[in-house]
PDB file of C-alpha atoms in Angstrom:
ATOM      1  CA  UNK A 342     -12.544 -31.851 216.281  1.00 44.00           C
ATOM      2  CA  UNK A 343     -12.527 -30.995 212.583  1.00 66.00           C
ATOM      3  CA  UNK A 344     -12.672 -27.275 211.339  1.00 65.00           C
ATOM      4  CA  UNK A 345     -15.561 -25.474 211.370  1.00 76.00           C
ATOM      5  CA  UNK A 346     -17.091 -25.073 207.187  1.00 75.00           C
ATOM      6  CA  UNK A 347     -16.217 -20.679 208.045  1.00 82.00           C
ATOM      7  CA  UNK A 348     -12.969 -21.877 209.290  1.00 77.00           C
ATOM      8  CA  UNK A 349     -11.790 -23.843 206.716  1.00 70.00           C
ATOM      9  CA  UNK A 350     -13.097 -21.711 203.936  1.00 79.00           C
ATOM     10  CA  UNK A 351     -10.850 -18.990 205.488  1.00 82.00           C
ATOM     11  CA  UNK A 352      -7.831 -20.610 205.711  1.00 84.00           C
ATOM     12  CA  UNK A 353      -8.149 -23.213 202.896  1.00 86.00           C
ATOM     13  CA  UNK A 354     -11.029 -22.770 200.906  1.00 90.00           C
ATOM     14  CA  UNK A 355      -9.460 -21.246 197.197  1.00 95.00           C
ATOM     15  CA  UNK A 356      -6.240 -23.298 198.083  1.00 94.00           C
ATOM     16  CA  UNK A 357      -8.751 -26.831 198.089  1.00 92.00           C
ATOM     17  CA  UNK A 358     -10.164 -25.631 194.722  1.00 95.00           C
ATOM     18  CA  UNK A 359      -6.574 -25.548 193.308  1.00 96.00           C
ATOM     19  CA  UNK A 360      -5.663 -28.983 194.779  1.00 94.00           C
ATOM     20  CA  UNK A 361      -9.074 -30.379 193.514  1.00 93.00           C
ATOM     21  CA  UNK A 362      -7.959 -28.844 190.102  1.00 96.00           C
ATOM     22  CA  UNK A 363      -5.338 -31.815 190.110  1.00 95.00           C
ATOM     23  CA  UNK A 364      -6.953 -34.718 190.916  1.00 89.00           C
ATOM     24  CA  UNK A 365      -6.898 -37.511 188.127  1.00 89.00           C
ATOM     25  CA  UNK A 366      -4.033 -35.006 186.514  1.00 92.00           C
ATOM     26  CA  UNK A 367      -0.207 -35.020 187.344  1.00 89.00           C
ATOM     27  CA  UNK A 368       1.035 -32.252 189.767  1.00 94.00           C
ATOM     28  CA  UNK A 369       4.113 -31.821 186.929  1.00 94.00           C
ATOM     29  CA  UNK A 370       4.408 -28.057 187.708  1.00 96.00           C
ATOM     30  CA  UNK A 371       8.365 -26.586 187.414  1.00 96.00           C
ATOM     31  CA  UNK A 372       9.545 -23.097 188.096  1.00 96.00           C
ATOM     32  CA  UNK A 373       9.443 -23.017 184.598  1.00 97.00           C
ATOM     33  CA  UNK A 374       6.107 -23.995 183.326  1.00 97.00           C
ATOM     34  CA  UNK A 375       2.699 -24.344 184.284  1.00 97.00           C
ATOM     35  CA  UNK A 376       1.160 -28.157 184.610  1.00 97.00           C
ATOM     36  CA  UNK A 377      -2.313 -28.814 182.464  1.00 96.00           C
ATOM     37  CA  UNK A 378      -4.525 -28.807 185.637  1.00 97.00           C
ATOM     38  CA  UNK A 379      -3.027 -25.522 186.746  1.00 98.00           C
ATOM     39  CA  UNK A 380      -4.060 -23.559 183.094  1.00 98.00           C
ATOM     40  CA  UNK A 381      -7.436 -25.147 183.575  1.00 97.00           C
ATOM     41  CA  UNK A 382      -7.796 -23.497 186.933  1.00 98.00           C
ATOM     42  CA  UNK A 383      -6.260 -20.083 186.217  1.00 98.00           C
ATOM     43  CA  UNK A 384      -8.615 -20.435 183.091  1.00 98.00           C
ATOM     44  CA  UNK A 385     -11.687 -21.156 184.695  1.00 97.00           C
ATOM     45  CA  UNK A 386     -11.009 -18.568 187.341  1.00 98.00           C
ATOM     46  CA  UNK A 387      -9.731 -15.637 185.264  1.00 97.00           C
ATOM     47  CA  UNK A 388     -12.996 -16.064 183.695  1.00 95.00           C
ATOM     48  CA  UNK A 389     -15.668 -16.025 186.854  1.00 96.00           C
ATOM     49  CA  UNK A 390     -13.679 -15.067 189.995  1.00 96.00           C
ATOM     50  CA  UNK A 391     -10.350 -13.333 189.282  1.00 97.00           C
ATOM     51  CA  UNK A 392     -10.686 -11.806 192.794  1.00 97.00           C
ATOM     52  CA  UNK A 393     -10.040 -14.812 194.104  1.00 97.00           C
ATOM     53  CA  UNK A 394      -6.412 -15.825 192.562  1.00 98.00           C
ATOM     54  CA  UNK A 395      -4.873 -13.790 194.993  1.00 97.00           C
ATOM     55  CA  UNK A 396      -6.418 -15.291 198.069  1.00 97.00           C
ATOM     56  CA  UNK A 397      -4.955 -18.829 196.353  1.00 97.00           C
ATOM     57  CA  UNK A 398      -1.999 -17.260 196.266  1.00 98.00           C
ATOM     58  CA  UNK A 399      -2.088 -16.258 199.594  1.00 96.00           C
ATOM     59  CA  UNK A 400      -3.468 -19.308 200.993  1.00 95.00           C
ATOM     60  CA  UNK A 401      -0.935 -21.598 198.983  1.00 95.00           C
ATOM     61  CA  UNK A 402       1.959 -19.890 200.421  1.00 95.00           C
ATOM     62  CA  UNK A 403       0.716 -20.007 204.606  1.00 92.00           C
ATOM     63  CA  UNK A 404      -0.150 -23.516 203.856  1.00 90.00           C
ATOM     64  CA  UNK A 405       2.937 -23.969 202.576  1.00 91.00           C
ATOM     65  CA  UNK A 406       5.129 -22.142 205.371  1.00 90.00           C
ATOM     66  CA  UNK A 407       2.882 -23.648 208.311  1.00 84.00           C
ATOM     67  CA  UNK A 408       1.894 -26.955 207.547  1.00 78.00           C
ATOM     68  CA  UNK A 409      -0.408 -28.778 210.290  1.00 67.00           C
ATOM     69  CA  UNK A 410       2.010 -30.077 213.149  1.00 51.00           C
ATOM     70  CA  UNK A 411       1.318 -33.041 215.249  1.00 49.00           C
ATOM     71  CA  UNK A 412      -0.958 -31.418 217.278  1.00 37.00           C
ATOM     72  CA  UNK A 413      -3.575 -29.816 214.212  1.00 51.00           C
ATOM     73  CA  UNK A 414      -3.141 -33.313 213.102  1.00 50.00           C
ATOM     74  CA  UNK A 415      -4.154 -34.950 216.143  1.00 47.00           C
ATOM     75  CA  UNK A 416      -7.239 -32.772 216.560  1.00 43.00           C
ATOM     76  CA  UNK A 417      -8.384 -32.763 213.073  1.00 52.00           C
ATOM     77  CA  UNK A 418      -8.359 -28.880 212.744  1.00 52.00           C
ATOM     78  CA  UNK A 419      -6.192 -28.950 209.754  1.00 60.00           C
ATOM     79  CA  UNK A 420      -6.420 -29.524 205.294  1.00 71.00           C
ATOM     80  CA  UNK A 421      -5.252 -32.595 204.520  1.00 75.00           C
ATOM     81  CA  UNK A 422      -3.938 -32.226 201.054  1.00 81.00           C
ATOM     82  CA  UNK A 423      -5.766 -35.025 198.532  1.00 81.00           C
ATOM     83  CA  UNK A 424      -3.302 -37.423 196.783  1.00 84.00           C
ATOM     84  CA  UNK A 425      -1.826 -35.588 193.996  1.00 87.00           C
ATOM     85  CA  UNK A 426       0.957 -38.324 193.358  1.00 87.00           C
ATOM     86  CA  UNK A 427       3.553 -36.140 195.406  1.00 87.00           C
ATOM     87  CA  UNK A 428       5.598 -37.406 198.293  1.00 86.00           C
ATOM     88  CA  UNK A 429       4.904 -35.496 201.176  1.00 82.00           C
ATOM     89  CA  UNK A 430       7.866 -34.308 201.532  1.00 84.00           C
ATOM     90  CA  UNK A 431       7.313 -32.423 198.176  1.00 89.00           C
ATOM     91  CA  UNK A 432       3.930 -31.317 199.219  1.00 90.00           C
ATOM     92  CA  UNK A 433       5.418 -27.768 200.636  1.00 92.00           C
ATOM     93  CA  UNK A 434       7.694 -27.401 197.356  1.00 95.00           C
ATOM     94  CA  UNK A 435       5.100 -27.950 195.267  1.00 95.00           C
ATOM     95  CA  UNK A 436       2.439 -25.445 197.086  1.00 95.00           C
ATOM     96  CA  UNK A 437       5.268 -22.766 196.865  1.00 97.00           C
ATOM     97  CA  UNK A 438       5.574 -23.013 192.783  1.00 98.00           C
ATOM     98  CA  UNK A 439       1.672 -22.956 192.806  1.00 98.00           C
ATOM     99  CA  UNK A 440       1.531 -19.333 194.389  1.00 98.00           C
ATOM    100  CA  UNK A 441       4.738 -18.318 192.753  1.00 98.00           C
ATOM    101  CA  UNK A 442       2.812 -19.025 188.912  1.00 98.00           C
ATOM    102  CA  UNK A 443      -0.560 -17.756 190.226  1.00 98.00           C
ATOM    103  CA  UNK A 444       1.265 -14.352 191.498  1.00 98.00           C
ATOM    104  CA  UNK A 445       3.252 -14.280 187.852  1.00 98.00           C
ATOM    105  CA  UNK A 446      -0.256 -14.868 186.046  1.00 98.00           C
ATOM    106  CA  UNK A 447      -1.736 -11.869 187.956  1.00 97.00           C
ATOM    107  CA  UNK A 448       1.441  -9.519 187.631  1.00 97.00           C
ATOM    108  CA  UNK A 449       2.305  -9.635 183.724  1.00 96.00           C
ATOM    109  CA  UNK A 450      -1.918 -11.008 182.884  1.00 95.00           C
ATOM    110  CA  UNK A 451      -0.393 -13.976 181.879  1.00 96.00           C
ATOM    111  CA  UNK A 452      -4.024 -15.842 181.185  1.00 95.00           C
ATOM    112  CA  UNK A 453      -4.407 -19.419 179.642  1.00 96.00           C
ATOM    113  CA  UNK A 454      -5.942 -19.189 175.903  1.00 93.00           C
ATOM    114  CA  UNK A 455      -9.891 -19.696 175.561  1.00 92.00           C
ATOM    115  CA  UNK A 456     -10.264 -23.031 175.030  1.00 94.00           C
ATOM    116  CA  UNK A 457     -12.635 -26.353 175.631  1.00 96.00           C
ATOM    117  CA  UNK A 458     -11.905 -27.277 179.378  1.00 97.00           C
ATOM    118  CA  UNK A 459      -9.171 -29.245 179.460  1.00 95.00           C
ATOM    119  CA  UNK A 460      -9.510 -31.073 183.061  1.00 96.00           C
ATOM    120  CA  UNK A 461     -12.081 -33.525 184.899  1.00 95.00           C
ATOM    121  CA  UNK A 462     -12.610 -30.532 187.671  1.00 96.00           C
ATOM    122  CA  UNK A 463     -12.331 -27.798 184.465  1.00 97.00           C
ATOM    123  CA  UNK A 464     -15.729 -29.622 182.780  1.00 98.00           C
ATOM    124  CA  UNK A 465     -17.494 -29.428 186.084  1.00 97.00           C
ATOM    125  CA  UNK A 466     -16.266 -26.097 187.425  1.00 97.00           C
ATOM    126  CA  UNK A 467     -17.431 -24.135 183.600  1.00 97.00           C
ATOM    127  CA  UNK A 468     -20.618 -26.779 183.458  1.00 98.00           C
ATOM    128  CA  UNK A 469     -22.232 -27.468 187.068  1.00 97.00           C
ATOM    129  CA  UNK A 470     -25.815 -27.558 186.391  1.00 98.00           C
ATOM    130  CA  UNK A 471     -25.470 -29.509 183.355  1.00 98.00           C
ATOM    131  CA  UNK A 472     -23.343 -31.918 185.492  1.00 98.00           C
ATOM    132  CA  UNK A 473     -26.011 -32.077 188.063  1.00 98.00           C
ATOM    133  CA  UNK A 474     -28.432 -33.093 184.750  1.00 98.00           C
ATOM    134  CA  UNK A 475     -26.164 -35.473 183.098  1.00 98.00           C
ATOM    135  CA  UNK A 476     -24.844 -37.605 186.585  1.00 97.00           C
ATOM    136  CA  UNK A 477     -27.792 -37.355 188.259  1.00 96.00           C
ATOM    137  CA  UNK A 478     -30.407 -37.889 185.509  1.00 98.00           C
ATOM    138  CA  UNK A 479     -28.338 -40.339 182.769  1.00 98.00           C
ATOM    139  CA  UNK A 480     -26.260 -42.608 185.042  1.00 95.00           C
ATOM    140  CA  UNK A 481     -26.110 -45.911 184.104  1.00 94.00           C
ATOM    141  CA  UNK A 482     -29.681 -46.794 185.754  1.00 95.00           C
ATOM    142  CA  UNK A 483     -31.395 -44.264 183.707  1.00 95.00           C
ATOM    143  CA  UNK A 484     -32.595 -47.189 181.414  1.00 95.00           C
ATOM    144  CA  UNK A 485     -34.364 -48.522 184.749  1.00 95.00           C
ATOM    145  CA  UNK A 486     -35.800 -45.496 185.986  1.00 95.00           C
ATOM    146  CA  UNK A 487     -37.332 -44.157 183.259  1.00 97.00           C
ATOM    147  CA  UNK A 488     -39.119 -44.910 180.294  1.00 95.00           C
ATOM    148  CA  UNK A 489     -36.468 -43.082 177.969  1.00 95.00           C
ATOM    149  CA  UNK A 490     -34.287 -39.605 177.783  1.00 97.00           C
ATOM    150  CA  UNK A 491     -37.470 -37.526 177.555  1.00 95.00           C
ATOM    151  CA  UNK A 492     -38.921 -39.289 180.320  1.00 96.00           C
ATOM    152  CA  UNK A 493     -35.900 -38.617 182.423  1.00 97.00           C
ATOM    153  CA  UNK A 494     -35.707 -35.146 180.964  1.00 97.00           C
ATOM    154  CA  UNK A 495     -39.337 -34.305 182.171  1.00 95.00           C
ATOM    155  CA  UNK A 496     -38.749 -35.501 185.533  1.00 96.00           C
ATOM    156  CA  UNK A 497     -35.254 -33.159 185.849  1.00 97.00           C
ATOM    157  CA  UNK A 498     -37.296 -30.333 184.900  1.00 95.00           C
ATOM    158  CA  UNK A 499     -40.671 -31.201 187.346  1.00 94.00           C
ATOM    159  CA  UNK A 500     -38.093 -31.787 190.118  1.00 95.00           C
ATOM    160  CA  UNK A 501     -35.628 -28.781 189.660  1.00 96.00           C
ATOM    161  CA  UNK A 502     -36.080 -25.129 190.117  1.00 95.00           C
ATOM    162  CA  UNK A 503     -36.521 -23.251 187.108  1.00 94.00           C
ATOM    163  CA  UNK A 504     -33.492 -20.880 187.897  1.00 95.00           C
ATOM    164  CA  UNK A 505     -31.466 -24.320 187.704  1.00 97.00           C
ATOM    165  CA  UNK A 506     -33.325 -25.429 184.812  1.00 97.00           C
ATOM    166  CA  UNK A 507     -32.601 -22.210 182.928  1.00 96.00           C
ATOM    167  CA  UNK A 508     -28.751 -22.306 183.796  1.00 97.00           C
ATOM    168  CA  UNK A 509     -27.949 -25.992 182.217  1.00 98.00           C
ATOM    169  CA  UNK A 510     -30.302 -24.775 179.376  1.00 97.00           C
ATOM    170  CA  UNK A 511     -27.624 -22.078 179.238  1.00 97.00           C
ATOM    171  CA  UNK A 512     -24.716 -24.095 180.134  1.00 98.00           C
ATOM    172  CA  UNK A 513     -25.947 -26.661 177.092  1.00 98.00           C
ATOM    173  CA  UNK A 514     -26.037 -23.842 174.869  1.00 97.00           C
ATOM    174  CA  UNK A 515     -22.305 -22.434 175.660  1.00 97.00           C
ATOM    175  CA  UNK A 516     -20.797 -26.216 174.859  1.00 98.00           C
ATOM    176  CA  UNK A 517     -22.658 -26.250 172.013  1.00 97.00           C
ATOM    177  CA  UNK A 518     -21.138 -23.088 170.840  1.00 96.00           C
ATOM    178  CA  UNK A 519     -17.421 -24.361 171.271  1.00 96.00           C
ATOM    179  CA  UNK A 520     -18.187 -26.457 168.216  1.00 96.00           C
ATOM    180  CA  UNK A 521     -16.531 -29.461 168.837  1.00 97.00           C
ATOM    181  CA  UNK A 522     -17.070 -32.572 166.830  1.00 96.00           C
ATOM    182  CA  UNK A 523     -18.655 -35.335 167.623  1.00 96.00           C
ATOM    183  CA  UNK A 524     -16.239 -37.741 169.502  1.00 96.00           C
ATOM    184  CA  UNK A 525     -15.314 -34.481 171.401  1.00 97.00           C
ATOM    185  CA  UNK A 526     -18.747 -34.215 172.162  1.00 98.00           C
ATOM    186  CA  UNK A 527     -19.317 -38.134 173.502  1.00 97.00           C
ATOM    187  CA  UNK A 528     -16.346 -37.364 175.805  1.00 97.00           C
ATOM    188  CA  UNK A 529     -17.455 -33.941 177.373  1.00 98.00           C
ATOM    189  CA  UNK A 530     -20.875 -35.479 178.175  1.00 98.00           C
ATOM    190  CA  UNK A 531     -19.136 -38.897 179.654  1.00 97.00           C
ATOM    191  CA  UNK A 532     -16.806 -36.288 181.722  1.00 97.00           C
ATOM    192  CA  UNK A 533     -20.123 -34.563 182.871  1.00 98.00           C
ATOM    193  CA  UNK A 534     -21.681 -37.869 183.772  1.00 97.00           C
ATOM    194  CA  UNK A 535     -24.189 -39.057 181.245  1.00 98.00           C
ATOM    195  CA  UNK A 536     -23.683 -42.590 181.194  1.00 97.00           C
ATOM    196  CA  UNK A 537     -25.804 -43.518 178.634  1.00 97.00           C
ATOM    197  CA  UNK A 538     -25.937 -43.530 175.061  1.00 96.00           C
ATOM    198  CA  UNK A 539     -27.806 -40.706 172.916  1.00 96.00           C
ATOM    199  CA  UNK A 540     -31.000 -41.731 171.773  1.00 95.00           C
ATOM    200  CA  UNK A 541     -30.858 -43.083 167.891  1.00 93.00           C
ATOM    201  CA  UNK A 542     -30.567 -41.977 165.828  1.00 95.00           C
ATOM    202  CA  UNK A 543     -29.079 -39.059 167.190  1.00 96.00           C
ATOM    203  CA  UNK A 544     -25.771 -38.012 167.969  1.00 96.00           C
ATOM    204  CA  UNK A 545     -23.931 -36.309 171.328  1.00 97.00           C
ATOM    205  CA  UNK A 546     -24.979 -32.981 169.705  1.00 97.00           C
ATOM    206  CA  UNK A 547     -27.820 -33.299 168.090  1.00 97.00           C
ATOM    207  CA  UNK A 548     -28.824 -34.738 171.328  1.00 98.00           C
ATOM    208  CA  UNK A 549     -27.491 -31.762 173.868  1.00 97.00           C
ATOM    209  CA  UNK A 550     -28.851 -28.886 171.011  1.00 97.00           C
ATOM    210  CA  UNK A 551     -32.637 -31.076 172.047  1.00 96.00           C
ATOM    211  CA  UNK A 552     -31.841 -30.853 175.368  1.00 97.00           C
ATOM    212  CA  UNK A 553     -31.023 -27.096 174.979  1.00 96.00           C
ATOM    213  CA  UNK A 554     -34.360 -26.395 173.053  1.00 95.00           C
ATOM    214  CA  UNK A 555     -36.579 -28.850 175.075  1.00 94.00           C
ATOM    215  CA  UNK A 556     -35.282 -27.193 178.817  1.00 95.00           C
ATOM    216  CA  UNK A 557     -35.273 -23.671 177.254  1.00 91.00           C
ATOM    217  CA  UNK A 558     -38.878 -24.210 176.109  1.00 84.00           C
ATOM    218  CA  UNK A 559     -41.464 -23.236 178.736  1.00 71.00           C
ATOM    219  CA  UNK A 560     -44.184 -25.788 178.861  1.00 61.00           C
ATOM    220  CA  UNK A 561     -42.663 -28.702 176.917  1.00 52.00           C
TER     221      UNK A 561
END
């Protein structure tokens, strides 16, 4: 049987958000220095949860020292570690230089630079309600679902709680104000999921600064 959702947030939960943190990304971490996908999650977390460094510290290194045997295997009761183009016999060395920068980045407040997220899970982790808006609104059958971006816009708003609609009016206003330009733009909303095009003749952020307005707006 598989774990339990209590179970595995206990044992694995903060160490699967670190893991996650590397997908599409190389695991390149040395004793030495810290890979891109780990700044993005010591970023991200210094920033919103800082408690929780410690338990992926913690949970990195029991992982680490008791991997699942045959038997966890077997049964299903166990984290199996996504692909993070490691062999497995790596997997444990790996883990152990996780914790081991984690730990130093707590000790001496050794904290990645503010910066635009750098990482696939970085965009999604700082921008989750505007991800929600962008993949789930302006996918690539947008065009066929709606009579334009307002349309589609409307419908987000009619359909979503207001507490949600506030927060990517909120989250559209923070990426606005890391003033990016406007290729930088095009790629944060492809990396949040918008697969369309900006309606002409405007741009990615004259576009998200109407979305901003328009879900901020009571009543429009």
């Amino acid at each position: 049987m598989s774990l339990k959702p209590l179970d595995h947030d206990r044992k694995y939960g903060e160490l699967d958000q670190v893991v996650r943190a590397y997908l599409g990304r190389s695991a390149d971490d040395t004793p030495e220095r810290r890979s891109e996908a780990l700044d993005a999650y010591l970023r991200h977390t210094w920033h919103t949860r800082p408690w929780a460094l410690a338990v992926a510290e913690s949970q990195l290194r029991e992982y680490a020292k008791n991997p699942p045997g045959r038997l966890r295997q077997r049964l299903g009761e166990f984290y199996p570690v996504p692909d993070v183009g490691l062999p497995d016999a790596g997997i444990q060395e790996w883990l152990v230089t996780l914790a081991d920068h984690i730990r130093a980045s707590v000790e001496f407040g050794d904290v990645p630079a503010p910066s635009a997220p750098a990482t696939h899970w970085e965009w999604h982790a700082r921008f989750p309600e505007l991800g929600q808006l962008l993949g789930g609104w302006f996918g690539q059958d947008m065009p066929d679902e709606f009579a334009g971006h307002e349309a589609a816009l409307d419908d987000y708003r009619a359909t979503t709680d207001r507490t949600l609609v506030a927060r990517a009016a909120g989250e559209a206003a923070e990426l606005l104000a890391l003033r990016l330009d406007e290729g930088a733009y095009a790629e944060a909303l492809a990396e949040l999921g918008m697969e369309v095009d900006p309606p002409a003749p405007l741009g990615p952020a004259a576009w998200l600064a109407s979305v901003a307005d328009r879900l901020a707006t009571p009543g429009r």
